[in-house]
Amino acid sequence: MMTASSFALVTDSEQPIEIQADFAELDDQEGKTIYIGNVIVIQGSIKMTGDKLKVNFSEDRDLEEIFMEGRPAYFKQTPDNGEDVEGEGLLIEYHANKNLLNLIHKAKLTQGARIFTGDRINYDTAKSVITARAAPKVPDVAGKPAKRERVRIIIPPKKSKSEPTCKSAEFGAGT
């Protein structure tokens, strides 16, 4: 599905797209398809799941946009550089011509051991740039600013090279 991106395995775009759902409606004239009910999409290393999928195609039948809704919607992909990229949100949008993946509402993106959470996460797949945003400030019923979840990013420490251990012969040398 996300074949234009540089974070995909090179072979993903050469693989067939398999979509499973409880209901499907394809409109070739409009270039739109809708899948509803336990939707599963697989193409090479890419896997997406959700409740409802809308796909828009160009006149040449090239993929333009994907909208996956879920509680949450989920995707996973293995890039050429090795660390899996996983994401979830109540809505996942993919805009192929912009190489842009958007995770919207209760968004989470995991790349290896790095974790990004926020209300919205935008991932530029061509440049590997991640932008996260907190939910907008909305007043509560009394008009006071409501507490909102902020962006949260977890970056693990670099793994240190293991220091050489002392050998017993070296430790006792010279005594």
JSON list of C-alpha atoms in Angstrom, two decimals:
[
{"chain": "A", "resi": 1, "resn": "MET", "atom": "CA", "xyz": [0.00, 0.00, 0.00]},
{"chain": "A", "resi": 2, "resn": "MET", "atom": "CA", "xyz": [2.73, 2.48, 0.91]},
{"chain": "A", "resi": 3, "resn": "THR", "atom": "CA", "xyz": [4.93, 1.73, -2.03]},
{"chain": "A", "resi": 4, "resn": "ALA", "atom": "CA", "xyz": [6.21, 5.24, -2.72]},
{"chain": "A", "resi": 5, "resn": "SER", "atom": "CA", "xyz": [7.97, 5.50, 0.61]},
{"chain": "A", "resi": 6, "resn": "SER", "atom": "CA", "xyz": [11.67, 5.11, 1.17]},
{"chain": "A", "resi": 7, "resn": "PHE", "atom": "CA", "xyz": [11.15, 3.46, 4.55]},
{"chain": "A", "resi": 8, "resn": "ALA", "atom": "CA", "xyz": [9.60, 0.39, 2.96]},
{"chain": "A", "resi": 9, "resn": "LEU", "atom": "CA", "xyz": [11.46, -2.69, 1.90]},
{"chain": "A", "resi": 10, "resn": "VAL", "atom": "CA", "xyz": [12.46, -2.21, -1.72]},
{"chain": "A", "resi": 11, "resn": "THR", "atom": "CA", "xyz": [10.55, -5.38, -2.60]},
{"chain": "A", "resi": 12, "resn": "ASP", "atom": "CA", "xyz": [7.24, -4.25, -0.98]},
{"chain": "A", "resi": 13, "resn": "SER", "atom": "CA", "xyz": [6.10, -2.40, -4.11]},
{"chain": "A", "resi": 14, "resn": "GLU", "atom": "CA", "xyz": [6.63, -5.56, -6.15]},
{"chain": "A", "resi": 15, "resn": "GLN", "atom": "CA", "xyz": [4.31, -7.60, -3.94]},
{"chain": "A", "resi": 16, "resn": "PRO", "atom": "CA", "xyz": [0.55, -8.02, -4.50]},
{"chain": "A", "resi": 17, "resn": "ILE", "atom": "CA", "xyz": [-1.84, -6.17, -2.20]},
{"chain": "A", "resi": 18, "resn": "GLU", "atom": "CA", "xyz": [-4.19, -8.48, -0.29]},
{"chain": "A", "resi": 19, "resn": "ILE", "atom": "CA", "xyz": [-7.21, -6.93, 1.44]},
{"chain": "A", "resi": 20, "resn": "GLN", "atom": "CA", "xyz": [-9.63, -8.86, 3.63]},
{"chain": "A", "resi": 21, "resn": "ALA", "atom": "CA", "xyz": [-12.87, -7.39, 5.06]},
{"chain": "A", "resi": 22, "resn": "ASP", "atom": "CA", "xyz": [-16.47, -8.25, 5.86]},
{"chain": "A", "resi": 23, "resn": "PHE", "atom": "CA", "xyz": [-17.72, -5.85, 3.15]},
{"chain": "A", "resi": 24, "resn": "ALA", "atom": "CA", "xyz": [-16.16, -4.25, 0.06]},
{"chain": "A", "resi": 25, "resn": "GLU", "atom": "CA", "xyz": [-17.39, -1.71, -2.49]},
{"chain": "A", "resi": 26, "resn": "LEU", "atom": "CA", "xyz": [-15.25, -0.82, -5.50]},
{"chain": "A", "resi": 27, "resn": "ASP", "atom": "CA", "xyz": [-16.12, 2.16, -7.73]},
{"chain": "A", "resi": 28, "resn": "ASP", "atom": "CA", "xyz": [-13.79, 2.13, -10.75]},
{"chain": "A", "resi": 29, "resn": "GLN", "atom": "CA", "xyz": [-15.33, 5.28, -12.27]},
{"chain": "A", "resi": 30, "resn": "GLU", "atom": "CA", "xyz": [-14.68, 7.32, -9.11]},
{"chain": "A", "resi": 31, "resn": "GLY", "atom": "CA", "xyz": [-11.40, 5.55, -8.33]},
{"chain": "A", "resi": 32, "resn": "LYS", "atom": "CA", "xyz": [-12.52, 4.78, -4.77]},
{"chain": "A", "resi": 33, "resn": "THR", "atom": "CA", "xyz": [-12.84, 1.62, -2.75]},
{"chain": "A", "resi": 34, "resn": "ILE", "atom": "CA", "xyz": [-14.31, 1.10, 0.71]},
{"chain": "A", "resi": 35, "resn": "TYR", "atom": "CA", "xyz": [-13.76, -1.91, 2.97]},
{"chain": "A", "resi": 36, "resn": "ILE", "atom": "CA", "xyz": [-15.66, -2.36, 6.24]},
{"chain": "A", "resi": 37, "resn": "GLY", "atom": "CA", "xyz": [-15.36, -4.83, 9.11]},
{"chain": "A", "resi": 38, "resn": "ASN", "atom": "CA", "xyz": [-12.16, -6.37, 10.47]},
{"chain": "A", "resi": 39, "resn": "VAL", "atom": "CA", "xyz": [-10.08, -4.96, 7.61]},
{"chain": "A", "resi": 40, "resn": "ILE", "atom": "CA", "xyz": [-6.63, -6.48, 7.05]},
{"chain": "A", "resi": 41, "resn": "VAL", "atom": "CA", "xyz": [-4.23, -5.18, 4.39]},
{"chain": "A", "resi": 42, "resn": "ILE", "atom": "CA", "xyz": [-0.98, -6.95, 3.56]},
{"chain": "A", "resi": 43, "resn": "GLN", "atom": "CA", "xyz": [1.64, -6.02, 0.96]},
{"chain": "A", "resi": 44, "resn": "GLY", "atom": "CA", "xyz": [5.10, -7.45, 1.46]},
{"chain": "A", "resi": 45, "resn": "SER", "atom": "CA", "xyz": [6.32, -6.34, 4.89]},
{"chain": "A", "resi": 46, "resn": "ILE", "atom": "CA", "xyz": [3.40, -3.91, 5.31]},
{"chain": "A", "resi": 47, "resn": "LYS", "atom": "CA", "xyz": [0.42, -4.86, 7.46]},
{"chain": "A", "resi": 48, "resn": "MET", "atom": "CA", "xyz": [-2.52, -2.59, 8.34]},
{"chain": "A", "resi": 49, "resn": "THR", "atom": "CA", "xyz": [-5.60, -3.43, 10.36]},
{"chain": "A", "resi": 50, "resn": "GLY", "atom": "CA", "xyz": [-8.72, -1.47, 11.27]},
{"chain": "A", "resi": 51, "resn": "ASP", "atom": "CA", "xyz": [-12.48, -1.22, 11.10]},
{"chain": "A", "resi": 52, "resn": "LYS", "atom": "CA", "xyz": [-12.93, 0.77, 7.88]},
{"chain": "A", "resi": 53, "resn": "LEU", "atom": "CA", "xyz": [-10.60, 1.44, 4.94]},
{"chain": "A", "resi": 54, "resn": "LYS", "atom": "CA", "xyz": [-11.06, 3.99, 2.15]},
{"chain": "A", "resi": 55, "resn": "VAL", "atom": "CA", "xyz": [-8.62, 3.98, -0.76]},
{"chain": "A", "resi": 56, "resn": "ASN", "atom": "CA", "xyz": [-8.48, 6.64, -3.49]},
{"chain": "A", "resi": 57, "resn": "PHE", "atom": "CA", "xyz": [-6.78, 6.02, -6.83]},
{"chain": "A", "resi": 58, "resn": "SER", "atom": "CA", "xyz": [-5.77, 8.36, -9.66]},
{"chain": "A", "resi": 59, "resn": "GLU", "atom": "CA", "xyz": [-7.22, 8.10, -13.16]},
{"chain": "A", "resi": 60, "resn": "ASP", "atom": "CA", "xyz": [-4.19, 5.93, -14.01]},
{"chain": "A", "resi": 61, "resn": "ARG", "atom": "CA", "xyz": [-5.13, 3.65, -11.07]},
{"chain": "A", "resi": 62, "resn": "ASP", "atom": "CA", "xyz": [-2.12, 4.71, -9.02]},
{"chain": "A", "resi": 63, "resn": "LEU", "atom": "CA", "xyz": [-2.58, 4.80, -5.27]},
{"chain": "A", "resi": 64, "resn": "GLU", "atom": "CA", "xyz": [-3.21, 8.35, -4.03]},
{"chain": "A", "resi": 65, "resn": "GLU", "atom": "CA", "xyz": [-4.56, 8.13, -0.48]},
{"chain": "A", "resi": 66, "resn": "ILE", "atom": "CA", "xyz": [-5.44, 5.63, 2.23]},
{"chain": "A", "resi": 67, "resn": "PHE", "atom": "CA", "xyz": [-7.70, 6.31, 5.22]},
{"chain": "A", "resi": 68, "resn": "MET", "atom": "CA", "xyz": [-7.88, 3.53, 7.84]},
{"chain": "A", "resi": 69, "resn": "GLU", "atom": "CA", "xyz": [-10.18, 4.00, 10.83]},
{"chain": "A", "resi": 70, "resn": "GLY", "atom": "CA", "xyz": [-10.05, 1.80, 13.92]},
{"chain": "A", "resi": 71, "resn": "ARG", "atom": "CA", "xyz": [-10.10, 1.53, 17.70]},
{"chain": "A", "resi": 72, "resn": "PRO", "atom": "CA", "xyz": [-7.19, 1.93, 17.04]},
{"chain": "A", "resi": 73, "resn": "ALA", "atom": "CA", "xyz": [-6.14, 1.43, 13.44]},
{"chain": "A", "resi": 74, "resn": "TYR", "atom": "CA", "xyz": [-2.68, -0.19, 13.26]},
{"chain": "A", "resi": 75, "resn": "PHE", "atom": "CA", "xyz": [0.17, -0.52, 10.80]},
{"chain": "A", "resi": 76, "resn": "LYS", "atom": "CA", "xyz": [3.55, -2.23, 10.80]},
{"chain": "A", "resi": 77, "resn": "GLN", "atom": "CA", "xyz": [6.33, -2.18, 8.24]},
{"chain": "A", "resi": 78, "resn": "THR", "atom": "CA", "xyz": [9.89, -3.48, 7.98]},
{"chain": "A", "resi": 79, "resn": "PRO", "atom": "CA", "xyz": [12.18, -0.94, 6.33]},
{"chain": "A", "resi": 80, "resn": "ASP", "atom": "CA", "xyz": [15.40, -1.69, 4.48]},
{"chain": "A", "resi": 81, "resn": "ASN", "atom": "CA", "xyz": [17.41, -0.27, 7.41]},
{"chain": "A", "resi": 82, "resn": "GLY", "atom": "CA", "xyz": [16.11, -3.03, 9.69]},
{"chain": "A", "resi": 83, "resn": "GLU", "atom": "CA", "xyz": [14.11, -1.57, 12.61]},
{"chain": "A", "resi": 84, "resn": "ASP", "atom": "CA", "xyz": [10.37, -2.15, 12.29]},
{"chain": "A", "resi": 85, "resn": "VAL", "atom": "CA", "xyz": [8.11, 0.89, 12.23]},
{"chain": "A", "resi": 86, "resn": "GLU", "atom": "CA", "xyz": [4.76, 0.43, 13.99]},
{"chain": "A", "resi": 87, "resn": "GLY", "atom": "CA", "xyz": [2.00, 2.97, 14.40]},
{"chain": "A", "resi": 88, "resn": "GLU", "atom": "CA", "xyz": [-1.53, 3.33, 15.62]},
{"chain": "A", "resi": 89, "resn": "GLY", "atom": "CA", "xyz": [-4.24, 5.96, 15.90]},
{"chain": "A", "resi": 90, "resn": "LEU", "atom": "CA", "xyz": [-7.99, 6.24, 15.61]},
{"chain": "A", "resi": 91, "resn": "LEU", "atom": "CA", "xyz": [-7.32, 7.34, 12.02]},
{"chain": "A", "resi": 92, "resn": "ILE", "atom": "CA", "xyz": [-4.31, 6.56, 9.84]},
{"chain": "A", "resi": 93, "resn": "GLU", "atom": "CA", "xyz": [-3.91, 8.57, 6.65]},
{"chain": "A", "resi": 94, "resn": "TYR", "atom": "CA", "xyz": [-1.34, 7.89, 3.96]},
{"chain": "A", "resi": 95, "resn": "HIS", "atom": "CA", "xyz": [-0.79, 10.38, 1.13]},
{"chain": "A", "resi": 96, "resn": "ALA", "atom": "CA", "xyz": [1.36, 8.59, -1.45]},
{"chain": "A", "resi": 97, "resn": "ASN", "atom": "CA", "xyz": [2.29, 11.61, -3.58]},
{"chain": "A", "resi": 98, "resn": "LYS", "atom": "CA", "xyz": [3.51, 13.48, -0.47]},
{"chain": "A", "resi": 99, "resn": "ASN", "atom": "CA", "xyz": [5.17, 10.46, 1.20]},
{"chain": "A", "resi": 100, "resn": "LEU", "atom": "CA", "xyz": [3.25, 11.44, 4.33]},
{"chain": "A", "resi": 101, "resn": "LEU", "atom": "CA", "xyz": [1.79, 9.13, 6.96]},
{"chain": "A", "resi": 102, "resn": "ASN", "atom": "CA", "xyz": [-0.50, 10.75, 9.56]},
{"chain": "A", "resi": 103, "resn": "LEU", "atom": "CA", "xyz": [-1.55, 9.05, 12.79]},
{"chain": "A", "resi": 104, "resn": "ILE", "atom": "CA", "xyz": [-4.48, 10.99, 14.25]},
{"chain": "A", "resi": 105, "resn": "HIS", "atom": "CA", "xyz": [-6.00, 10.90, 17.76]},
{"chain": "A", "resi": 106, "resn": "LYS", "atom": "CA", "xyz": [-4.37, 8.71, 20.41]},
{"chain": "A", "resi": 107, "resn": "ALA", "atom": "CA", "xyz": [-1.41, 8.41, 18.07]},
{"chain": "A", "resi": 108, "resn": "LYS", "atom": "CA", "xyz": [1.66, 6.29, 18.75]},
{"chain": "A", "resi": 109, "resn": "LEU", "atom": "CA", "xyz": [4.68, 5.59, 16.54]},
{"chain": "A", "resi": 110, "resn": "THR", "atom": "CA", "xyz": [7.39, 3.11, 17.49]},
{"chain": "A", "resi": 111, "resn": "GLN", "atom": "CA", "xyz": [10.64, 2.90, 15.56]},
{"chain": "A", "resi": 112, "resn": "GLY", "atom": "CA", "xyz": [12.92, 0.30, 17.09]},
{"chain": "A", "resi": 113, "resn": "ALA", "atom": "CA", "xyz": [13.10, 1.25, 20.78]},
{"chain": "A", "resi": 114, "resn": "ARG", "atom": "CA", "xyz": [12.06, 4.89, 20.16]},
{"chain": "A", "resi": 115, "resn": "ILE", "atom": "CA", "xyz": [8.46, 5.73, 21.06]},
{"chain": "A", "resi": 116, "resn": "PHE", "atom": "CA", "xyz": [6.47, 8.82, 20.05]},
{"chain": "A", "resi": 117, "resn": "THR", "atom": "CA", "xyz": [2.98, 9.57, 21.38]},
{"chain": "A", "resi": 118, "resn": "GLY", "atom": "CA", "xyz": [0.64, 12.52, 20.89]},
{"chain": "A", "resi": 119, "resn": "ASP", "atom": "CA", "xyz": [-2.71, 13.52, 19.49]},
{"chain": "A", "resi": 120, "resn": "ARG", "atom": "CA", "xyz": [-1.26, 13.65, 15.98]},
{"chain": "A", "resi": 121, "resn": "ILE", "atom": "CA", "xyz": [1.97, 12.29, 14.54]},
{"chain": "A", "resi": 122, "resn": "ASN", "atom": "CA", "xyz": [3.07, 13.07, 11.00]},
{"chain": "A", "resi": 123, "resn": "TYR", "atom": "CA", "xyz": [5.78, 10.90, 9.47]},
{"chain": "A", "resi": 124, "resn": "ASP", "atom": "CA", "xyz": [7.51, 12.06, 6.30]},
{"chain": "A", "resi": 125, "resn": "THR", "atom": "CA", "xyz": [8.52, 8.68, 4.94]},
{"chain": "A", "resi": 126, "resn": "ALA", "atom": "CA", "xyz": [10.89, 10.08, 2.29]},
{"chain": "A", "resi": 127, "resn": "LYS", "atom": "CA", "xyz": [12.89, 12.23, 4.71]},
{"chain": "A", "resi": 128, "resn": "SER", "atom": "CA", "xyz": [12.33, 10.14, 7.89]},
{"chain": "A", "resi": 129, "resn": "VAL", "atom": "CA", "xyz": [11.07, 13.24, 9.73]},
{"chain": "A", "resi": 130, "resn": "ILE", "atom": "CA", "xyz": [8.60, 12.73, 12.59]},
{"chain": "A", "resi": 131, "resn": "THR", "atom": "CA", "xyz": [6.45, 15.60, 13.87]},
{"chain": "A", "resi": 132, "resn": "ALA", "atom": "CA", "xyz": [4.23, 15.10, 16.93]},
{"chain": "A", "resi": 133, "resn": "ARG", "atom": "CA", "xyz": [1.54, 17.42, 18.32]},
{"chain": "A", "resi": 134, "resn": "ALA", "atom": "CA", "xyz": [-0.46, 17.54, 21.53]},
{"chain": "A", "resi": 135, "resn": "ALA", "atom": "CA", "xyz": [-4.24, 17.80, 21.48]},
{"chain": "A", "resi": 136, "resn": "PRO", "atom": "CA", "xyz": [-5.52, 21.38, 21.12]},
{"chain": "A", "resi": 137, "resn": "LYS", "atom": "CA", "xyz": [-6.55, 23.18, 24.30]},
{"chain": "A", "resi": 138, "resn": "VAL", "atom": "CA", "xyz": [-10.30, 22.88, 24.68]},
{"chain": "A", "resi": 139, "resn": "PRO", "atom": "CA", "xyz": [-12.10, 24.42, 27.65]},
{"chain": "A", "resi": 140, "resn": "ASP", "atom": "CA", "xyz": [-14.11, 22.11, 29.89]},
{"chain": "A", "resi": 141, "resn": "VAL", "atom": "CA", "xyz": [-17.83, 22.65, 30.57]},
{"chain": "A", "resi": 142, "resn": "ALA", "atom": "CA", "xyz": [-17.05, 25.33, 33.19]},
{"chain": "A", "resi": 143, "resn": "GLY", "atom": "CA", "xyz": [-14.92, 27.25, 30.68]},
{"chain": "A", "resi": 144, "resn": "LYS", "atom": "CA", "xyz": [-11.63, 26.42, 32.40]},
{"chain": "A", "resi": 145, "resn": "PRO", "atom": "CA", "xyz": [-8.75, 25.08, 30.31]},
{"chain": "A", "resi": 146, "resn": "ALA", "atom": "CA", "xyz": [-8.93, 21.30, 30.34]},
{"chain": "A", "resi": 147, "resn": "LYS", "atom": "CA", "xyz": [-5.87, 19.20, 31.03]},
{"chain": "A", "resi": 148, "resn": "ARG", "atom": "CA", "xyz": [-4.45, 17.83, 27.82]},
{"chain": "A", "resi": 149, "resn": "GLU", "atom": "CA", "xyz": [-1.94, 15.16, 27.09]},
{"chain": "A", "resi": 150, "resn": "ARG", "atom": "CA", "xyz": [1.31, 16.50, 25.77]},
{"chain": "A", "resi": 151, "resn": "VAL", "atom": "CA", "xyz": [3.65, 14.99, 23.22]},
{"chain": "A", "resi": 152, "resn": "ARG", "atom": "CA", "xyz": [5.80, 12.28, 24.73]},
{"chain": "A", "resi": 153, "resn": "ILE", "atom": "CA", "xyz": [8.99, 10.91, 23.19]},
{"chain": "A", "resi": 154, "resn": "ILE", "atom": "CA", "xyz": [11.13, 8.14, 24.63]},
{"chain": "A", "resi": 155, "resn": "ILE", "atom": "CA", "xyz": [14.65, 7.84, 23.23]},
{"chain": "A", "resi": 156, "resn": "PRO", "atom": "CA", "xyz": [16.61, 4.94, 24.72]},
{"chain": "A", "resi": 157, "resn": "PRO", "atom": "CA", "xyz": [20.26, 5.41, 25.64]},
{"chain": "A", "resi": 158, "resn": "LYS", "atom": "CA", "xyz": [22.86, 4.19, 23.22]},
{"chain": "A", "resi": 159, "resn": "LYS", "atom": "CA", "xyz": [24.10, 0.75, 24.06]},
{"chain": "A", "resi": 160, "resn": "SER", "atom": "CA", "xyz": [27.58, 1.10, 25.41]},
{"chain": "A", "resi": 161, "resn": "LYS", "atom": "CA", "xyz": [30.32, -1.16, 24.21]},
{"chain": "A", "resi": 162, "resn": "SER", "atom": "CA", "xyz": [31.00, -3.70, 26.89]},
{"chain": "A", "resi": 163, "resn": "GLU", "atom": "CA", "xyz": [34.12, -2.83, 28.80]},
{"chain": "A", "resi": 164, "resn": "PRO", "atom": "CA", "xyz": [36.82, -5.48, 28.91]},
{"chain": "A", "resi": 165, "resn": "THR", "atom": "CA", "xyz": [36.75, -7.56, 32.04]},
{"chain": "A", "resi": 166, "resn": "CYS", "atom": "CA", "xyz": [39.88, -8.03, 34.12]},
{"chain": "A", "resi": 167, "resn": "LYS", "atom": "CA", "xyz": [41.45, -11.43, 33.86]},
{"chain": "A", "resi": 168, "resn": "SER", "atom": "CA", "xyz": [42.59, -12.96, 37.11]},
{"chain": "A", "resi": 169, "resn": "ALA", "atom": "CA", "xyz": [46.19, -13.30, 35.83]},
{"chain": "A", "resi": 170, "resn": "GLU", "atom": "CA", "xyz": [46.32, -9.56, 34.99]},
{"chain": "A", "resi": 171, "resn": "PHE", "atom": "CA", "xyz": [44.66, -8.56, 38.24]},
{"chain": "A", "resi": 172, "resn": "GLY", "atom": "CA", "xyz": [47.26, -10.31, 40.38]},
{"chain": "A", "resi": 173, "resn": "ALA", "atom": "CA", "xyz": [50.27, -9.42, 38.22]},
{"chain": "A", "resi": 174, "resn": "GLY", "atom": "CA", "xyz": [53.08, -7.57, 39.95]},
{"chain": "A", "resi": 175, "resn": "THR", "atom": "CA", "xyz": [52.09, -8.52, 43.51]}
]
